[in-house]
JSON list of C-alpha atoms in Angstrom, two decimals:
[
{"chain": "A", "resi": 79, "resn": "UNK", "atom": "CA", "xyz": [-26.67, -94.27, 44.41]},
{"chain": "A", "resi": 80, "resn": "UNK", "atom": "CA", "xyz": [-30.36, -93.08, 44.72]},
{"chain": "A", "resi": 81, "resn": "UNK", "atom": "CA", "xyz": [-31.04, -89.83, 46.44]},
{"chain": "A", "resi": 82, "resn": "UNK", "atom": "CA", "xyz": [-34.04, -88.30, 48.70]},
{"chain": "A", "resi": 83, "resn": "UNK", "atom": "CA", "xyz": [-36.25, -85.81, 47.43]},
{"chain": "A", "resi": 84, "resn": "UNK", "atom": "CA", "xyz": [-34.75, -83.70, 49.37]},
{"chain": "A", "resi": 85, "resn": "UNK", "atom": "CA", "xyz": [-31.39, -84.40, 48.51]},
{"chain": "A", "resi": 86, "resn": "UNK", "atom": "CA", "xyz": [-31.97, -84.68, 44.69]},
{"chain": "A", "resi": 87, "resn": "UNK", "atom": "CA", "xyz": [-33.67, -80.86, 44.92]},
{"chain": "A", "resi": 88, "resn": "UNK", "atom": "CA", "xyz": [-30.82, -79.27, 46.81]},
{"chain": "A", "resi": 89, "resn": "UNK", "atom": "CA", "xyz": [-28.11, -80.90, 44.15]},
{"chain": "A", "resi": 90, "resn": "UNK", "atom": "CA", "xyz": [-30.27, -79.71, 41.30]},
{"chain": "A", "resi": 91, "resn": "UNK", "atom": "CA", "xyz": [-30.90, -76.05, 42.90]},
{"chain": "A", "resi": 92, "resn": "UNK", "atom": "CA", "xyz": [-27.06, -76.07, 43.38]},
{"chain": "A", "resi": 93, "resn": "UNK", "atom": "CA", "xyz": [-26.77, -76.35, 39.60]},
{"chain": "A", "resi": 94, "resn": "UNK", "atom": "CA", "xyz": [-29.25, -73.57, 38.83]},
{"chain": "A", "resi": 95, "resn": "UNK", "atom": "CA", "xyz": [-26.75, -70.31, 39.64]},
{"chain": "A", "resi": 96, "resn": "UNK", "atom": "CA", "xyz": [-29.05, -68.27, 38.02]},
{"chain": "A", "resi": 97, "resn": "UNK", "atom": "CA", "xyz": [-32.03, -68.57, 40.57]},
{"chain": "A", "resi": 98, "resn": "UNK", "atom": "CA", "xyz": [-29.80, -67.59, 43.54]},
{"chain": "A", "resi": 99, "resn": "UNK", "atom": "CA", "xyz": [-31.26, -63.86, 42.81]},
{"chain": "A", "resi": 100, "resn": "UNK", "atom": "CA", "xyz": [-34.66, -64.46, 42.05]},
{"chain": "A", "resi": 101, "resn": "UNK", "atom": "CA", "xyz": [-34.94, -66.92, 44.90]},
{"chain": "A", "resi": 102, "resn": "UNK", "atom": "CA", "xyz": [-33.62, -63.49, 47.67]},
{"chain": "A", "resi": 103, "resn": "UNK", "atom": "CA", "xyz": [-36.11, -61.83, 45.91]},
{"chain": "A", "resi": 104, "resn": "UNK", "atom": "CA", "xyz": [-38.89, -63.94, 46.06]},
{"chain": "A", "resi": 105, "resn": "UNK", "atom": "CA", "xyz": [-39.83, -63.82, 42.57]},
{"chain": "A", "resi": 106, "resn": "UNK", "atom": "CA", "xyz": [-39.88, -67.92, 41.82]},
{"chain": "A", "resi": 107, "resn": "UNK", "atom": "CA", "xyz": [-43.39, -69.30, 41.35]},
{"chain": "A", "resi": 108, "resn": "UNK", "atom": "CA", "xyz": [-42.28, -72.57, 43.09]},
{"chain": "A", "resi": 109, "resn": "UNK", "atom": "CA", "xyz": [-44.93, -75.41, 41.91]},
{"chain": "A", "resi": 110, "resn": "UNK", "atom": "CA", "xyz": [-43.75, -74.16, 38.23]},
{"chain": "A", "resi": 111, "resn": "UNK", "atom": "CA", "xyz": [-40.12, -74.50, 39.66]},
{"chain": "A", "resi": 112, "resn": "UNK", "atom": "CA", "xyz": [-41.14, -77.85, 40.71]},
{"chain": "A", "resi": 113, "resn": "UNK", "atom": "CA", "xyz": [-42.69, -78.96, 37.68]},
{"chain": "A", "resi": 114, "resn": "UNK", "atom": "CA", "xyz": [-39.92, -78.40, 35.90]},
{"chain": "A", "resi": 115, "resn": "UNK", "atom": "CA", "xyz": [-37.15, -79.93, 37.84]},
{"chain": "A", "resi": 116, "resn": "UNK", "atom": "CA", "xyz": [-39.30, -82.93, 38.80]},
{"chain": "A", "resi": 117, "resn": "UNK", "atom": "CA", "xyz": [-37.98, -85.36, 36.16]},
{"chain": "A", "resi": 118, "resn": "UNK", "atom": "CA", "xyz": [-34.40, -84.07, 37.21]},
{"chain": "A", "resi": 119, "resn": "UNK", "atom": "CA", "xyz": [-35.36, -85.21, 40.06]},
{"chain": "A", "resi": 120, "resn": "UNK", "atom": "CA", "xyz": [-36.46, -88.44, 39.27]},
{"chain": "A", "resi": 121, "resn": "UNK", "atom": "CA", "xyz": [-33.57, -88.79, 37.72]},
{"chain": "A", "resi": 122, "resn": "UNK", "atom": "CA", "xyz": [-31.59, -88.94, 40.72]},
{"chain": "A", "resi": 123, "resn": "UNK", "atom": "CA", "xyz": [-34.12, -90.76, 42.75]},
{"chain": "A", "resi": 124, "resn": "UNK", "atom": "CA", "xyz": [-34.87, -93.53, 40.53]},
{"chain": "A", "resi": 125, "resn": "UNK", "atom": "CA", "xyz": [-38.40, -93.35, 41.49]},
{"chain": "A", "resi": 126, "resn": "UNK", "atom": "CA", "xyz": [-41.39, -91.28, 40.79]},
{"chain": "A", "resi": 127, "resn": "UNK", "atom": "CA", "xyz": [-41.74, -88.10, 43.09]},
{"chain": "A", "resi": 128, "resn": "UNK", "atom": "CA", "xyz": [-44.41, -86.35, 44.21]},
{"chain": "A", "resi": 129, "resn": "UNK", "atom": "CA", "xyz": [-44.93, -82.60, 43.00]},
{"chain": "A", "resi": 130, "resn": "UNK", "atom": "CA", "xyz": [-45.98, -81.51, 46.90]},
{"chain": "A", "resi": 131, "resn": "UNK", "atom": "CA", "xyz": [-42.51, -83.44, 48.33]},
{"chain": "A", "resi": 132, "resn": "UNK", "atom": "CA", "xyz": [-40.81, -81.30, 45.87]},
{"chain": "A", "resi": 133, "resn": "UNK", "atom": "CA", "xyz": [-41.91, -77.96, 46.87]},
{"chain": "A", "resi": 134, "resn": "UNK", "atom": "CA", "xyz": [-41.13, -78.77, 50.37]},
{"chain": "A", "resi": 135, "resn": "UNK", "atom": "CA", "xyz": [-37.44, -79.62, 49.38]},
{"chain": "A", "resi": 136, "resn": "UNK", "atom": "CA", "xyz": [-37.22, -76.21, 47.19]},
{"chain": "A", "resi": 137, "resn": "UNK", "atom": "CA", "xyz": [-39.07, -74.32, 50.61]},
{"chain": "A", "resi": 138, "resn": "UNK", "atom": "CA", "xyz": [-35.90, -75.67, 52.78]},
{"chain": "A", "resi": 139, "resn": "UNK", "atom": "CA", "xyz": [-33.55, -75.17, 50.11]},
{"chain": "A", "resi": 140, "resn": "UNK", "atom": "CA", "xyz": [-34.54, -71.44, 49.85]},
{"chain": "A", "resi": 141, "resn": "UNK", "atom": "CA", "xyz": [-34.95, -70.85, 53.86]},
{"chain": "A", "resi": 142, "resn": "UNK", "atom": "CA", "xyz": [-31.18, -72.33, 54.04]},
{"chain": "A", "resi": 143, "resn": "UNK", "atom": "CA", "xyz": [-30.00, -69.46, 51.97]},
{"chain": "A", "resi": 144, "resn": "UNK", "atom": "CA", "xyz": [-31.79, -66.99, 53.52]},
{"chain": "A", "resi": 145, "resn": "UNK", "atom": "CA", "xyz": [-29.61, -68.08, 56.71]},
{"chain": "A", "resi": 146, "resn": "UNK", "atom": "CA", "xyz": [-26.29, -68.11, 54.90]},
{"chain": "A", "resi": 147, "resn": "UNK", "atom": "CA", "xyz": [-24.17, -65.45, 55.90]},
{"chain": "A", "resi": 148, "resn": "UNK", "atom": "CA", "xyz": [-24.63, -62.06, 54.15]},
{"chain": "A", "resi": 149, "resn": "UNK", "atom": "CA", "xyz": [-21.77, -61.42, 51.54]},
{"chain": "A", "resi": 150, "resn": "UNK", "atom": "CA", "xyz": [-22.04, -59.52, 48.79]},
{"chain": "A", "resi": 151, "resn": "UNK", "atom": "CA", "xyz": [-23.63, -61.46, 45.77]},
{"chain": "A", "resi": 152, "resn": "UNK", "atom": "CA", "xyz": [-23.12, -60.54, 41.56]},
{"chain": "A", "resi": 153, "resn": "UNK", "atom": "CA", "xyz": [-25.83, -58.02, 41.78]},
{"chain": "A", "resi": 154, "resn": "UNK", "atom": "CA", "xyz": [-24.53, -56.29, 44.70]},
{"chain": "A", "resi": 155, "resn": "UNK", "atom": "CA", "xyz": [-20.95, -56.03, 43.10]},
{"chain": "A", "resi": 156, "resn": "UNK", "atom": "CA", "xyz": [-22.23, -55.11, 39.68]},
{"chain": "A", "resi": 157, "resn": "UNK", "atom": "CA", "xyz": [-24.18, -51.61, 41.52]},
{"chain": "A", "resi": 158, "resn": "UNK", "atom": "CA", "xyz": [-20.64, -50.43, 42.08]},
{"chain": "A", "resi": 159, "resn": "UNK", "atom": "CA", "xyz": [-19.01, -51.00, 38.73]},
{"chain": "A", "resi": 160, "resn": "UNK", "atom": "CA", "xyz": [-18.86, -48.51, 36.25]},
{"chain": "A", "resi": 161, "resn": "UNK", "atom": "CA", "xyz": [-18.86, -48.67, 32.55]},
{"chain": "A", "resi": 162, "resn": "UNK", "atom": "CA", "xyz": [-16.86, -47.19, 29.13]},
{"chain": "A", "resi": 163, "resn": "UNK", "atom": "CA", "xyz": [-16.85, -48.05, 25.30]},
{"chain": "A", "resi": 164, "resn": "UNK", "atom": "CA", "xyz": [-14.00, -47.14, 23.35]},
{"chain": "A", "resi": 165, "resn": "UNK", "atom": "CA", "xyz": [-14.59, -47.86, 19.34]},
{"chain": "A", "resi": 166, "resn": "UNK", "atom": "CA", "xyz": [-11.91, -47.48, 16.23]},
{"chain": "A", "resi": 167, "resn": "UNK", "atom": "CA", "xyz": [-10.18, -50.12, 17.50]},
{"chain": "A", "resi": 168, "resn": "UNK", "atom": "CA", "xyz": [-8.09, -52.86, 15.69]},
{"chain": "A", "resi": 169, "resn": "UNK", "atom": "CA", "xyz": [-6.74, -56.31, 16.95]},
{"chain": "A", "resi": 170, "resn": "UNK", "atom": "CA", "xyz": [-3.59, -57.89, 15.14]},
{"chain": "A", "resi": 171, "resn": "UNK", "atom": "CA", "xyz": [-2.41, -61.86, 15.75]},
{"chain": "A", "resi": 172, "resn": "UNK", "atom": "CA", "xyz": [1.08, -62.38, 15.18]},
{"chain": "A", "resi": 173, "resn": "UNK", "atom": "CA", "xyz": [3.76, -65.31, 15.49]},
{"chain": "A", "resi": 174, "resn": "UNK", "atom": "CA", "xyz": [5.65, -64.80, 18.48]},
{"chain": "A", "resi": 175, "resn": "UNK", "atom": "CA", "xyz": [9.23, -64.18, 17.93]},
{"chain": "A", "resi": 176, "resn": "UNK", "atom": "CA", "xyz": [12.11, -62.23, 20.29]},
{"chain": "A", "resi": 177, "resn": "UNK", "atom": "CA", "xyz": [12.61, -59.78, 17.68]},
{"chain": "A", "resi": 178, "resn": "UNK", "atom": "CA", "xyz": [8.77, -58.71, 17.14]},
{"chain": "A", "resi": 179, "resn": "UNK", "atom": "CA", "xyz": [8.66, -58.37, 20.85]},
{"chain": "A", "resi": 180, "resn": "UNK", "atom": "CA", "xyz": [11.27, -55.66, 21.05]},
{"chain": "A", "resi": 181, "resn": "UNK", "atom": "CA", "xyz": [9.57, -53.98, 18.18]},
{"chain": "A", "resi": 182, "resn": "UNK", "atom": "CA", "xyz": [6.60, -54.24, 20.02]},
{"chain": "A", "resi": 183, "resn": "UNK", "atom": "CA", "xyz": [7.54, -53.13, 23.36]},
{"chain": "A", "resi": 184, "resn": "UNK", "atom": "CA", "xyz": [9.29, -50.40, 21.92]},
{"chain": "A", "resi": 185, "resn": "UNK", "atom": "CA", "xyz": [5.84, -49.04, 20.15]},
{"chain": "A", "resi": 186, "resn": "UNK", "atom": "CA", "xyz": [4.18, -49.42, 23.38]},
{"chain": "A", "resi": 187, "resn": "UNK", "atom": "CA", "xyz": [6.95, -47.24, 25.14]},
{"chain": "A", "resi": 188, "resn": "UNK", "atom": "CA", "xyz": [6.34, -44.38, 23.26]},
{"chain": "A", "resi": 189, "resn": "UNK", "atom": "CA", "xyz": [2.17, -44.73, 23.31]},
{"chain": "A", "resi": 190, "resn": "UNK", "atom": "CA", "xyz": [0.78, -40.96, 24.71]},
{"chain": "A", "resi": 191, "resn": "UNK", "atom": "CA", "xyz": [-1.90, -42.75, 27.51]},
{"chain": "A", "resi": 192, "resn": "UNK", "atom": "CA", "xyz": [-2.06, -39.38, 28.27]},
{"chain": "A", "resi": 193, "resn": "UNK", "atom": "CA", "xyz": [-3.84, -38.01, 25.16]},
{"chain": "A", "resi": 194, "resn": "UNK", "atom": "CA", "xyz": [-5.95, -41.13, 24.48]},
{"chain": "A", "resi": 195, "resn": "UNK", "atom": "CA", "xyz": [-3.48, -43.22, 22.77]},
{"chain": "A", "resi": 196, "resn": "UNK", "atom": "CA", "xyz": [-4.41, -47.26, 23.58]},
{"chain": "A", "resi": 197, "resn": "UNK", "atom": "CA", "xyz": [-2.70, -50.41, 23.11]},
{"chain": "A", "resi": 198, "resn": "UNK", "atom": "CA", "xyz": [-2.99, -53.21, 24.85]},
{"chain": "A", "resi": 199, "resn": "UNK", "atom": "CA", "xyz": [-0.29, -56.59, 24.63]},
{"chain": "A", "resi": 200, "resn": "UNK", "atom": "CA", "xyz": [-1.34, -60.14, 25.82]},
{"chain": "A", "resi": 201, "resn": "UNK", "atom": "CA", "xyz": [1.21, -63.41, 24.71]},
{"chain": "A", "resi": 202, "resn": "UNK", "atom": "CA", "xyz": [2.08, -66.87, 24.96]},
{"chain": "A", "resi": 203, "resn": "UNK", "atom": "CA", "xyz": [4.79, -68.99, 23.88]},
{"chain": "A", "resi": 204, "resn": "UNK", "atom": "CA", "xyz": [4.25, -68.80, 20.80]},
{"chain": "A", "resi": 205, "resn": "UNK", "atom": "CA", "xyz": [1.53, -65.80, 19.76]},
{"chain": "A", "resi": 206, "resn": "UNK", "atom": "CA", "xyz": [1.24, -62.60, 20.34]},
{"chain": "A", "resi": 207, "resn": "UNK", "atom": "CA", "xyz": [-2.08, -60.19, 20.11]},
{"chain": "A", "resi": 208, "resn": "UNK", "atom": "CA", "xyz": [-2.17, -56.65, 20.43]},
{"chain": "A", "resi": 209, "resn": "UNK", "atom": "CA", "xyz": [-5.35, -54.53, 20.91]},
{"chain": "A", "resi": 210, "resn": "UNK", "atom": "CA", "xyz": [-4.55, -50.96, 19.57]},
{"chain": "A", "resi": 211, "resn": "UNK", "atom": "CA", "xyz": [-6.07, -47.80, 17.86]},
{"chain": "A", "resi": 212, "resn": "UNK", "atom": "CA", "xyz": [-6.71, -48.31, 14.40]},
{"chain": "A", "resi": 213, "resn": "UNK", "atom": "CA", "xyz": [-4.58, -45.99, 12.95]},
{"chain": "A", "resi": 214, "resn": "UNK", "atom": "CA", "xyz": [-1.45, -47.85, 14.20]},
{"chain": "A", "resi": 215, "resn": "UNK", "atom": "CA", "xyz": [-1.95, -50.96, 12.20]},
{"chain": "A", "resi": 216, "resn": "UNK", "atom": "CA", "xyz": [-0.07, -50.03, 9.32]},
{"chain": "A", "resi": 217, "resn": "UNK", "atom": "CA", "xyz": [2.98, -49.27, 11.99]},
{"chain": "A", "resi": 218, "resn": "UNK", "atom": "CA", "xyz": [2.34, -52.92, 13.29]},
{"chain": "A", "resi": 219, "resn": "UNK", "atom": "CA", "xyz": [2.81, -54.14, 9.76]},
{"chain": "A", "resi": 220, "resn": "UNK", "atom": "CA", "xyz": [5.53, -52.64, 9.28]},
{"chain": "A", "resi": 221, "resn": "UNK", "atom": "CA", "xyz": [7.18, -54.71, 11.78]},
{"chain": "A", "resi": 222, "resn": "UNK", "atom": "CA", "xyz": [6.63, -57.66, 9.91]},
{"chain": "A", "resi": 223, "resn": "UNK", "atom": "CA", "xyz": [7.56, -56.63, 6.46]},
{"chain": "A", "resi": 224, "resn": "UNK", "atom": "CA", "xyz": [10.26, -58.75, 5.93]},
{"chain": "A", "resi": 225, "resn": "UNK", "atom": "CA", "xyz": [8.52, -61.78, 6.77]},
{"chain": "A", "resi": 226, "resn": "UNK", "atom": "CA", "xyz": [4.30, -60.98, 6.41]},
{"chain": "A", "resi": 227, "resn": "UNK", "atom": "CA", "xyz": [3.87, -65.13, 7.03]},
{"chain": "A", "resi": 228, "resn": "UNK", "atom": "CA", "xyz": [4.49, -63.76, 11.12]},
{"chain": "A", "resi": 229, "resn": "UNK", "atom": "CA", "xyz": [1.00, -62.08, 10.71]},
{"chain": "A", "resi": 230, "resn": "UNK", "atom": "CA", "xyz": [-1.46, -64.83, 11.81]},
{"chain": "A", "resi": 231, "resn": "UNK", "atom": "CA", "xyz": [-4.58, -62.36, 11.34]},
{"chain": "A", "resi": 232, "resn": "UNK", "atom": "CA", "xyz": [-6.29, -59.04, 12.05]},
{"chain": "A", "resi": 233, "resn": "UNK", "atom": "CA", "xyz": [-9.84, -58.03, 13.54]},
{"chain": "A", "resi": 234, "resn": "UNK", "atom": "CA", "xyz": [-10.83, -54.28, 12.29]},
{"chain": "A", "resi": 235, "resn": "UNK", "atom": "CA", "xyz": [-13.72, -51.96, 13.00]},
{"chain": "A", "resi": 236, "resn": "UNK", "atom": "CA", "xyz": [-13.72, -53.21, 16.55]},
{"chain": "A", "resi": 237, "resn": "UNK", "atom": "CA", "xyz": [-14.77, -51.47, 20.19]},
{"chain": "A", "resi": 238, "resn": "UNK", "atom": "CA", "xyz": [-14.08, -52.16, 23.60]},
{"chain": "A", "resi": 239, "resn": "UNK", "atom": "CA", "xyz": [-16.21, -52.00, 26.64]},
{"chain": "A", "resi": 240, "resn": "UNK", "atom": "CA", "xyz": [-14.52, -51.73, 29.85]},
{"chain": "A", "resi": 241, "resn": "UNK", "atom": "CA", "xyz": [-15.76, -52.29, 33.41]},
{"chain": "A", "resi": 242, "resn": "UNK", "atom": "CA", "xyz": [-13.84, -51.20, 36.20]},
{"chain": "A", "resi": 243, "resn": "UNK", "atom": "CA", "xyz": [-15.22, -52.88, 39.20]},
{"chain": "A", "resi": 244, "resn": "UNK", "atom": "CA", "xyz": [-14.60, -53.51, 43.08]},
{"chain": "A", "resi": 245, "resn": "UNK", "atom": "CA", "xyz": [-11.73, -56.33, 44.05]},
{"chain": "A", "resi": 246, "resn": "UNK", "atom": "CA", "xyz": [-14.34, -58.23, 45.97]},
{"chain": "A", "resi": 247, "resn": "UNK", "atom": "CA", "xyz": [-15.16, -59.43, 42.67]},
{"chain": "A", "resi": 248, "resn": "UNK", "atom": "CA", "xyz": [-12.15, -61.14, 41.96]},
{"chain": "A", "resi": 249, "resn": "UNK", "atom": "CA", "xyz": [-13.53, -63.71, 44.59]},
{"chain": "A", "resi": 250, "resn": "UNK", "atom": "CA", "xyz": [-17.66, -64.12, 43.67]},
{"chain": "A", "resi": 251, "resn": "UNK", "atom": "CA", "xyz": [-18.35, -66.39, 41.23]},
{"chain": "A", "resi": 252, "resn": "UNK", "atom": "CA", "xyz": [-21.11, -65.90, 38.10]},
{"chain": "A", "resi": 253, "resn": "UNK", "atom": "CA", "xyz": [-19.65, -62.31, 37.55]},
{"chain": "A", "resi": 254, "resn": "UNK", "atom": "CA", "xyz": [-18.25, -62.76, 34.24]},
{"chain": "A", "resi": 255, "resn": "UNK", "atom": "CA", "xyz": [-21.17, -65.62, 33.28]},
{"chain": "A", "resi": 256, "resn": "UNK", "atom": "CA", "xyz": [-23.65, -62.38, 34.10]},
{"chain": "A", "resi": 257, "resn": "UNK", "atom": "CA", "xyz": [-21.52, -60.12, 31.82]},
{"chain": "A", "resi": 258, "resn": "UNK", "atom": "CA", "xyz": [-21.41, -62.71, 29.03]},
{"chain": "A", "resi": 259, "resn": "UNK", "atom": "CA", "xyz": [-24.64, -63.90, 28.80]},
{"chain": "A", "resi": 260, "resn": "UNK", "atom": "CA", "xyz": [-25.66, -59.83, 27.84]},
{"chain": "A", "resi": 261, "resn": "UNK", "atom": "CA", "xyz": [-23.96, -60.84, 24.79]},
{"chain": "A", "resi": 262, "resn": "UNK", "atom": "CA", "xyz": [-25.37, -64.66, 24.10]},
{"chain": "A", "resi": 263, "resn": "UNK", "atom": "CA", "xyz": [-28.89, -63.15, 24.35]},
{"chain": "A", "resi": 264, "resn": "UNK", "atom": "CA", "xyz": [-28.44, -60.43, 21.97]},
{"chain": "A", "resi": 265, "resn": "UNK", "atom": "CA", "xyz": [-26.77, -62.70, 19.78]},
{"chain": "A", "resi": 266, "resn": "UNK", "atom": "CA", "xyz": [-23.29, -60.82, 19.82]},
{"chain": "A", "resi": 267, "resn": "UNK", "atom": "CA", "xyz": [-19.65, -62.32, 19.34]},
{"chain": "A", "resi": 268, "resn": "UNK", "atom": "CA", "xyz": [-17.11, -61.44, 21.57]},
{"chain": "A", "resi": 269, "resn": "UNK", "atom": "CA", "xyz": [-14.10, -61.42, 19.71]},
{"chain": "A", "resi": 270, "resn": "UNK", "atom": "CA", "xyz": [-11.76, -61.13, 22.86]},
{"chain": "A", "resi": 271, "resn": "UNK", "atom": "CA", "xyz": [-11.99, -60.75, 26.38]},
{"chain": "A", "resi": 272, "resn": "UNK", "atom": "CA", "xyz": [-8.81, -59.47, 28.72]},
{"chain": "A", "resi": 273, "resn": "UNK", "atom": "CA", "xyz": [-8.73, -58.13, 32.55]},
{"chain": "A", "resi": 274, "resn": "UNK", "atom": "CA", "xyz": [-6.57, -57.02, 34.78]},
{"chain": "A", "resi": 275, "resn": "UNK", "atom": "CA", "xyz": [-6.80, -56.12, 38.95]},
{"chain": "A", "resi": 276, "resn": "UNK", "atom": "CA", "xyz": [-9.95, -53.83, 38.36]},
{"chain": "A", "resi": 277, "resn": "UNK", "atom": "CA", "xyz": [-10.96, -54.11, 34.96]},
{"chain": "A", "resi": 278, "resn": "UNK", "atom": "CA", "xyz": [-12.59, -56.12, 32.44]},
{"chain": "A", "resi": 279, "resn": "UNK", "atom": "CA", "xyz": [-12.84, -55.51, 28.82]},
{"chain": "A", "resi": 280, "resn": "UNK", "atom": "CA", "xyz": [-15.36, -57.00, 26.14]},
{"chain": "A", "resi": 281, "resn": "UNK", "atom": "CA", "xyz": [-13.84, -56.92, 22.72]},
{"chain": "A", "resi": 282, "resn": "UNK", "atom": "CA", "xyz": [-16.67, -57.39, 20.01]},
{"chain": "A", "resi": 283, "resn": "UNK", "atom": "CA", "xyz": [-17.69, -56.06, 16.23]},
{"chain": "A", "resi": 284, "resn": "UNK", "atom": "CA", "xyz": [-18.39, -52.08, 16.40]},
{"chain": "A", "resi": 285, "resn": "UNK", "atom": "CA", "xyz": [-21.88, -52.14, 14.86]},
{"chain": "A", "resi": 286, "resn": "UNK", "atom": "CA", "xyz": [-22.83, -53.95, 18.22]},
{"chain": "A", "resi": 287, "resn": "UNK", "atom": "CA", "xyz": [-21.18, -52.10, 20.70]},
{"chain": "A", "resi": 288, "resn": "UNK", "atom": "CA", "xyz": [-24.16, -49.50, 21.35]},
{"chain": "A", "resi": 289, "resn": "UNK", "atom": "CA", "xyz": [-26.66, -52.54, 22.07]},
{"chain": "A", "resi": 290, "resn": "UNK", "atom": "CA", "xyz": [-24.60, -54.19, 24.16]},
{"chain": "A", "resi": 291, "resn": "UNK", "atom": "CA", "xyz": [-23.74, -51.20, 25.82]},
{"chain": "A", "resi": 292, "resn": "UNK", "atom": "CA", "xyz": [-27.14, -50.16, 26.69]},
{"chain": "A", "resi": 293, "resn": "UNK", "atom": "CA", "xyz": [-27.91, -53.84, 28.15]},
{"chain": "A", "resi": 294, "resn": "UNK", "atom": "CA", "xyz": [-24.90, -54.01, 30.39]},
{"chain": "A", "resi": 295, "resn": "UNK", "atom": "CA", "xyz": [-25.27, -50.65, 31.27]},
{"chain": "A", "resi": 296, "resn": "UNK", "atom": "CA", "xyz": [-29.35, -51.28, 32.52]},
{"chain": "A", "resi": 297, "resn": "UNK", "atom": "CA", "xyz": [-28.01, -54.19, 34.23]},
{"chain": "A", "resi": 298, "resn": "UNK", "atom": "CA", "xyz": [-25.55, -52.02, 35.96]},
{"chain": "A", "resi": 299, "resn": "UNK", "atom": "CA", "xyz": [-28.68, -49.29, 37.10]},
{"chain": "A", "resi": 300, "resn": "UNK", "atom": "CA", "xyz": [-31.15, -52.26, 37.83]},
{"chain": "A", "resi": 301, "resn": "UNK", "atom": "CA", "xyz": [-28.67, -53.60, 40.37]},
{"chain": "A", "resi": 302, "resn": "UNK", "atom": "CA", "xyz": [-28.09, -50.52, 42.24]},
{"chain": "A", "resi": 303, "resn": "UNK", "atom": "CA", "xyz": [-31.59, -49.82, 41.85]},
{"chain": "A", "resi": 304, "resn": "UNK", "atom": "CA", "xyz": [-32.23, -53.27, 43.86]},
{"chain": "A", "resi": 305, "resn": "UNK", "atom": "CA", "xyz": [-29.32, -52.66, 46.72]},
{"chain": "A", "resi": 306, "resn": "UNK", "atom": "CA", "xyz": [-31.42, -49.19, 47.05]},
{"chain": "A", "resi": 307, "resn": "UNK", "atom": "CA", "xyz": [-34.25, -51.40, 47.26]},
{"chain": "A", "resi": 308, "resn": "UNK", "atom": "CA", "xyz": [-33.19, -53.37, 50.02]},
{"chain": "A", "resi": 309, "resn": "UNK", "atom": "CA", "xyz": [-31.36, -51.06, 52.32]},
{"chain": "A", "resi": 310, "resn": "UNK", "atom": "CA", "xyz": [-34.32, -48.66, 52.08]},
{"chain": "A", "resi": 311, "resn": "UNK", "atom": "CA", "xyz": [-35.88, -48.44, 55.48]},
{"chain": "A", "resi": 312, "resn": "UNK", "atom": "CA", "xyz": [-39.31, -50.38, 55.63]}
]
């Protein structure tokens, strides 16, 4: 099925999650926009398009979403979240079995939360991961002693960062993509990555938790900076 120029911009627009911001702001040099998407385009059309037709379509496309209805966006949401790094942390892999889970669950029980003391507990079937302080590791391998082959493996010298944000998220898409692609430019693993109601934590190597930290957190400062921006009387 060949497409319009019109409808062939709008599908390829839809695709491009990333311009949604820059288009509200009116930052997108559209005949480079169009320059680039044109064989896209094309592609859809099955026929040559013009470069003029093209701008037109992405004009439309971006008056359309001016008209949508106002909900909070990514940026919006992240200006409200807040931001912590916890480091001297330790993740351990084990086989899941009934008995390690009572041993387990029994650690956690008596973790102080109060005084700083951290672990966290996600499992399957058939695994089970805990996220702790490093000083409790030897405790965890205690537990398997008897039979070591239950340890499938262990992640030290690790850190944490945690953002606690609104529950609005929970229903706006590119959140986490935003979040994650902090740590694809600056070329940082994330070795795990666990949330809950109103929190999301980053689990990655300790020697890169203070870049990725600063990044996340200017992200954090630029978006309120831009909701200030726009509520600001003009």
């Amino acid at each position: 099925m060949n497409y319009s120029v019109s409808d062939a911009v709008s599908e390829v627009l839809s695709e491009m999650h990333f311009l949604q911001q820059p288009f509200k702001l009116g930052i997108v040099n559209y005949s480079a926009l169009a320059r680039v998407i044109k064989p896209l385009v094309e592609q859809k059309t099955g026929e040559e398009a013009g470069l003029d037709a093209i701008i037109m379509a992405i004009r439309r496309n971006i008056e359309l979403l001016g008209k949508q209805d106002e909900t909070k966006g990514v940026y919006s949401l992240l200006g409200e979240c807040t931001l912590s790094l916890r480091t001297g942390m330790v993740c351990i892999h084990f086989k899941r079995t009934n008995e390690l889970y009572k041993k387990v669950v029994e650690f956690e029980h008596n973790v102080n939360w109060l005084s700083g003391e951290r672990i966290y507990v996600n499992q399957r079937t058939d695994e089970i991961s805990v996220m702790t302080l490093s000083r409790f590791l030897p405790k965890f391998l205690e537990m398997i002693q008897d039979d070591p082959s239950q340890l499938l493996g262990k992640q030290e010298s690790l850190a944490m960062l945690t953002i606690r944000f609104p529950s609005s998220v929970l229903y706006t898409h590119g959140f986490l993509h935003l979040l994650t692609s902090q740590f694809e430019t600056l070329g940082i693993n994330i070795t795990a990555v666990f949330s809950s109601y109103s929190r999301l934590s980053f689990v990655c190597d300790e020697a890169d938790a203070p870049a990725v930290y600063d990044r996340i957190a200017k992200v954090i400062r630029d978006s309120k900076k831009m909701e200030e921006m726009k509520s600001a009387p003009e």
